[in-house]
Amino acid sequence: MSDPVLLCYCTCPDVASAQKLAEALVGEHLAACVNRIPAVASTYRWKGEVVTDSEELLLIKTTAARFPALKERLVALHPYELPELIAVSVTDGHHPYLDWVRDPG
């Protein structure tokens, strides 16, 4: 059976940290592709306060086999005390693209 593809979500406080993470994850072969979506408005509760921030959202394409190493590296590089990292299984898609995510070359 082929390695399941994951779509991972991660927010970053600014362009520089988002770019650094994207380049590290792709450059170290932990992700096939990372999309950066700027100016995401996030509202959340942190340390008893409701906070709204502008962030960059990363959409990270990887596989289940690479996810543990990706998670370790992302947490090590991320500037947040508690980085968001949510992985969602991809159940279907354009099969040639999913094959590329599995082996981007």
N, CA and C of each residue as an Amber inpcrd file, in Angstrom:
protein
   315
   0.8490000  -1.1960000   0.0000000   0.0000000   0.0000000   0.0000000
   0.8820000   1.2430000   0.0000000   0.4820000   2.2650000  -0.7270000
   1.2880000   3.4790000  -0.8120000   1.1230000   4.3270000   0.4440000
   2.1280000   5.1340000   0.6910000   2.1810000   6.0050000   1.8590000
   1.0490000   7.0300000   1.7970000   0.1960000   7.1180000   2.8370000
  -0.8920000   8.1000000   2.8230000  -0.3670000   9.5340000   2.7620000
  -1.0740000  10.3590000   2.0030000  -0.7440000  11.7740000   1.8730000
  -1.4850000  12.5410000   2.9610000  -0.8100000  13.5320000   3.5470000
  -1.3830000  14.3980000   4.5680000  -1.3390000  15.8440000   4.1020000
  -2.3560000  16.6020000   4.4910000  -2.3600000  18.0500000   4.3430000
  -2.2760000  18.6150000   5.7510000  -1.2210000  19.3700000   6.0160000
  -0.9830000  19.8980000   7.3570000  -1.1780000  21.4090000   7.3590000
  -1.7680000  21.9010000   8.4320000  -2.0110000  23.3230000   8.6190000
  -1.1060000  23.8430000   9.7330000  -0.5190000  25.0100000   9.5030000
   0.3170000  25.6450000  10.5120000   0.2420000  27.1570000  10.3000000
   0.0400000  27.8980000  11.3840000   0.0570000  29.3540000  11.2850000
   1.3920000  29.8820000  11.7900000   1.7930000  31.0120000  11.2130000
   3.0460000  31.6740000  11.5790000   2.7630000  33.1560000  11.8240000
   3.5750000  33.7960000  12.6810000   3.2960000  35.1910000  13.0220000
   3.6310000  36.1990000  11.9310000   4.4810000  35.8160000  10.9700000
   4.9240000  36.7870000   9.9730000   5.4780000  36.0870000   8.7360000
   5.7310000  36.8820000   7.7130000   6.2360000  36.3760000   6.4380000
   7.5880000  35.6850000   6.6170000   8.4830000  36.2890000   7.3730000
   9.8390000  35.7480000   7.5060000   9.8350000  34.3610000   8.1340000
   9.0890000  34.1740000   9.2110000   9.0760000  32.8520000   9.8560000
   8.3640000  31.8300000   8.9810000   7.3160000  32.2430000   8.2680000
   6.6140000  31.3320000   7.3640000   7.5320000  30.8910000   6.2280000
   8.2680000  31.8270000   5.6510000   9.1960000  31.4910000   4.5660000
  10.3110000  30.5810000   5.0630000  10.8420000  30.8670000   6.2310000
  11.9100000  30.0350000   6.8040000  11.4270000  28.5960000   6.9980000
  10.2340000  28.4350000   7.5540000   9.6820000  27.0970000   7.7600000
   9.4300000  26.3980000   6.4300000   8.8240000  27.0920000   5.4830000
   8.5300000  26.4890000   4.1810000   9.8080000  26.0050000   3.5010000
  10.8180000  26.8480000   3.4780000  12.0780000  26.4710000   2.8270000
  12.7590000  25.3130000   3.5340000  12.7350000  25.3040000   4.8620000
  13.3530000  24.2040000   5.6090000  12.6250000  22.8920000   5.3450000
  11.3090000  22.8890000   5.4140000  10.5510000  21.6490000   5.2470000
  10.6940000  21.0730000   3.8480000  10.6460000  21.9310000   2.8350000
  10.8150000  21.4460000   1.4640000  12.2830000  21.1050000   1.2060000
  13.1920000  21.9640000   1.6430000  14.6200000  21.7400000   1.4180000
  15.1460000  20.4840000   2.0800000  14.5650000  20.1120000   3.2110000
  14.9890000  18.9020000   3.9380000  14.1540000  17.6780000   3.5620000
  13.3740000  17.7760000   2.4960000  12.5600000  16.6740000   1.9710000
  11.5340000  16.1570000   2.9780000  11.0580000  17.0380000   3.8520000
  10.0190000  16.6620000   4.8080000   8.6330000  16.9700000   4.2530000
   8.5650000  17.8420000   3.2580000   7.3210000  18.1980000   2.5780000
   7.6060000  18.3170000   1.0880000   6.6140000  17.9680000   0.2870000
   6.7600000  18.1220000  -1.1600000   6.4940000  19.5610000  -1.5770000
   5.5860000  20.2140000  -0.8580000   5.1630000  21.5580000  -1.2250000
   4.5920000  22.2470000   0.0050000   4.8340000  23.5520000   0.1070000
   4.2150000  24.3600000   1.1610000   3.6480000  25.6140000   0.5060000
   2.3490000  25.8280000   0.6670000   1.7130000  27.0590000   0.2050000
   1.6290000  28.0170000   1.3810000   1.9070000  29.3040000   1.1140000
   1.7970000  30.3370000   2.1410000   0.6300000  31.2460000   1.7940000
  -0.3100000  31.3730000   2.7200000  -1.4640000  32.2360000   2.5260000
  -1.3230000  33.4110000   3.4930000  -1.1310000  34.6130000   2.9740000
  -0.9020000  35.7670000   3.8450000  -2.1990000  36.3290000   4.4330000
  -2.0260000  37.1170000   5.4710000  -3.0940000  37.9390000   6.0550000
  -4.3100000  37.1380000   6.5030000  -4.0580000  36.0240000   7.1670000
  -5.1390000  35.2460000   7.7670000  -5.4270000  35.8650000   9.1310000
  -6.6870000  36.1640000   9.4110000  -7.0640000  36.7210000  10.7100000
  -7.4210000  35.5650000  11.6390000  -6.6940000  35.4350000  12.7250000
  -6.9220000  34.3600000  13.6850000  -7.4060000  34.9400000  15.0060000
  -8.4900000  34.4060000  15.5150000  -9.0010000  34.7790000  16.8310000
  -8.9910000  33.5290000  17.6900000  -8.3780000  33.6280000  18.8710000
  -8.2030000  32.4630000  19.7230000  -8.0620000  32.9060000  21.1740000
  -8.1900000  31.9500000  22.0680000  -7.9910000  32.2300000  23.4870000
  -6.5700000  31.7850000  23.8550000  -5.8120000  32.6970000  24.4590000
  -4.4390000  32.3940000  24.8670000  -4.1950000  32.9900000  26.2450000
  -3.8750000  32.1210000  27.1840000  -3.5680000  32.5100000  28.5610000
  -4.6780000  33.3870000  29.1590000  -5.9240000  32.9520000  28.9500000
  -7.0640000  33.6230000  29.5500000  -7.5840000  34.8330000  28.8040000
  -6.9650000  35.2020000  27.7080000  -7.3740000  36.3790000  26.9320000
  -7.8360000  35.9550000  25.5440000  -8.7920000  36.6940000  24.9860000
  -9.1660000  36.5150000  23.5850000  -8.2850000  37.4380000  22.7650000
  -7.5990000  36.8410000  21.8010000  -6.6070000  37.5600000  21.0030000
  -6.9790000  37.4300000  19.5280000  -6.7720000  38.4930000  18.7630000
  -6.9000000  38.4440000  17.3090000  -5.5900000  38.9270000  16.7080000
  -5.0270000  38.1050000  15.8320000  -3.7500000  38.4160000  15.1830000
  -3.8480000  38.1820000  13.6860000  -2.9940000  38.8620000  12.9510000
  -2.8050000  38.5690000  11.5420000  -1.6510000  37.5760000  11.4490000
  -1.8770000  36.4950000  10.7190000  -0.8630000  35.4480000  10.5970000
  -0.7520000  35.0080000   9.1450000   0.2620000  34.2120000   8.8630000
   0.3820000  33.5180000   7.5850000   0.0090000  32.0670000   7.8370000
  -0.7820000  31.5000000   6.9380000  -1.1740000  30.1010000   7.0400000
  -0.3350000  29.2790000   6.0740000   0.2680000  28.2220000   6.5870000
   0.9960000  27.2810000   5.7450000   0.1160000  26.0730000   5.4770000
   0.0330000  25.6680000   4.2060000  -0.5850000  24.4110000   3.8070000
   0.5520000  23.5140000   3.3560000   0.8110000  22.4920000   4.1270000
   1.9820000  21.6440000   3.9360000   1.5400000  20.2850000   3.4120000
   2.0840000  19.8680000   2.2640000   1.7710000  18.5610000   1.7070000
   2.9270000  17.6140000   1.9940000   2.5930000  16.4960000   2.6620000
   3.6000000  15.5200000   3.0510000   2.9670000  14.1400000   3.0920000
   3.6860000  13.1850000   3.6520000   3.1590000  11.8250000   3.7940000
   3.1780000  11.4280000   5.2650000   2.4310000  10.3840000   5.5570000
   2.3830000   9.8820000   6.9350000   3.7650000   9.4450000   7.4100000
   4.5580000   8.8730000   6.5290000   5.9000000   8.4140000   6.9150000
   6.8150000   9.5780000   7.2730000   6.6700000  10.7090000   6.5900000
   7.5400000  11.8600000   6.8500000   7.0240000  12.7500000   7.9740000
   5.7570000  12.5480000   8.3860000   5.1500000  13.4490000   9.3610000
   5.8970000  13.5280000  10.7030000   6.3310000  12.4310000  11.3100000
   7.0270000  12.5650000  12.6060000   8.2650000  13.4680000  12.5230000
   9.0650000  13.3260000  11.4740000  10.2560000  14.1710000  11.3210000
   9.8580000  15.6100000  11.0120000   8.8120000  15.7960000  10.2100000
   8.3120000  17.1400000   9.9050000   7.8630000  17.8240000  11.1890000
   7.1020000  17.1160000  12.0180000   6.6070000  17.6920000  13.2710000
   7.7700000  18.1050000  14.1750000   8.7560000  17.2540000  14.2970000
   9.9160000  17.5670000  15.1420000  10.6430000  18.8080000  14.6490000
  10.8420000  18.8980000  13.3450000  11.5670000  20.0350000  12.7630000
  10.7520000  21.3270000  12.8690000   9.4550000  21.2450000  12.6000000
   8.6010000  22.4220000  12.6710000   8.5760000  22.9860000  14.0880000
   8.4140000  22.1330000  15.0660000   8.3810000  22.5910000  16.4560000
   9.7210000  23.2230000  16.8420000  10.8200000  22.6590000  16.3540000
  12.1490000  23.2040000  16.6710000  12.3670000  24.5810000  16.0540000
  11.8310000  24.8180000  14.8570000  12.0720000  26.0820000  14.1480000
  11.0270000  27.1550000  14.4270000   9.8470000  26.7650000  14.8640000
   8.7220000  27.6920000  14.9740000   8.9230000  28.6830000  16.1170000
   8.5920000  29.9680000  15.8980000   8.7890000  30.9680000  16.9540000
   7.7240000  30.9310000  18.0610000   6.5820000  30.2910000  17.8260000
   5.5380000  30.2520000  18.8470000   5.8880000  29.2780000  19.9680000
   5.4350000  29.6010000  21.1610000   5.5620000  28.7020000  22.3060000
   4.7790000  27.4060000  22.0540000   3.6280000  27.5380000  21.4060000
   2.7630000  26.3970000  21.1100000   2.3350000  26.4750000  19.6440000
   3.1700000  25.9560000  18.7300000   2.8310000  26.0480000  17.3100000
   1.6160000  25.1940000  16.9600000   0.8010000  25.7330000  16.0650000
  -0.3010000  24.9550000  15.5030000   0.2700000  23.9970000  14.4690000
  -0.0900000  22.7360000  14.5710000   0.2130000  21.7670000  13.5270000
  -0.9010000  20.7380000  13.5380000  -1.7050000  20.7620000  12.5000000
  -2.8390000  19.8510000  12.3620000  -2.6630000  19.1090000  11.0500000
  -2.7120000  17.7840000  11.1130000  -2.5680000  16.9550000   9.9180000
  -3.9100000  16.3110000   9.5890000  -4.3070000  16.4190000   8.3240000
  -5.5580000  15.8520000   7.8490000  -5.2250000  14.8510000   6.7400000
  -5.7830000  13.6690000   6.8260000  -5.5630000  12.6630000   5.7890000
  -6.2540000  13.0780000   4.5040000  -5.5480000  12.9160000   3.4010000
  -6.1100000  13.1740000   2.0800000  -6.7200000  11.8570000   1.6010000
  -8.0270000  11.8340000   1.4180000  -8.6890000  10.5900000   1.0390000
  -8.8010000  10.4130000  -0.4680000  -8.6900000  11.5120000  -1.2180000
  -8.7580000  11.4180000  -2.6700000  -8.1770000  12.6860000  -3.2610000
  -7.8930000  12.6570000  -4.5330000  -7.3380000  13.8030000  -5.2260000
  -6.8600000  13.3840000  -6.5980000  -6.1260000  14.2570000  -7.2320000
  -5.5320000  13.9680000  -8.5440000  -4.3700000  13.0120000  -8.3060000
  -4.5400000  11.7650000  -8.7060000  -3.5830000  10.7240000  -8.3440000
  -2.1460000  10.9970000  -8.8020000  -1.9160000  11.5660000  -9.9860000
  -0.5320000  11.9050000 -10.3320000   0.0760000  12.9290000  -9.3630000
  -0.7340000  13.8890000  -8.8950000  -0.2270000  14.8610000  -7.9160000
   0.0790000  14.1750000  -6.5940000  -0.8220000  13.3130000  -6.1390000
  -0.5830000  12.6100000  -4.8740000   0.6570000  11.7240000  -4.9720000
   0.8730000  11.1060000  -6.1260000   2.1020000  10.3170000  -6.3270000
   3.3320000  11.2180000  -6.2470000   3.2270000  12.4420000  -6.8010000
   4.3480000  13.3980000  -6.7210000   4.6240000  13.7910000  -5.2770000
   3.5770000  14.0110000  -4.4690000   3.7720000  14.3270000  -3.0550000
   4.5410000  13.1980000  -2.3780000   4.2220000  11.9740000  -2.7340000
   4.9110000  10.8170000  -2.1460000   6.3770000  10.7700000  -2.5550000
   6.6760000  11.2070000  -3.7790000   8.0580000  11.1580000  -4.2880000
   8.3020000  12.3540000  -5.1910000   8.5870000  13.5430000  -4.5860000
   8.7390000  14.7600000  -5.3980000  10.0340000  14.8240000  -6.2080000
  10.9240000  13.8690000  -5.9850000  12.1560000  13.8110000  -6.7830000
  13.2380000  14.7220000  -6.4020000
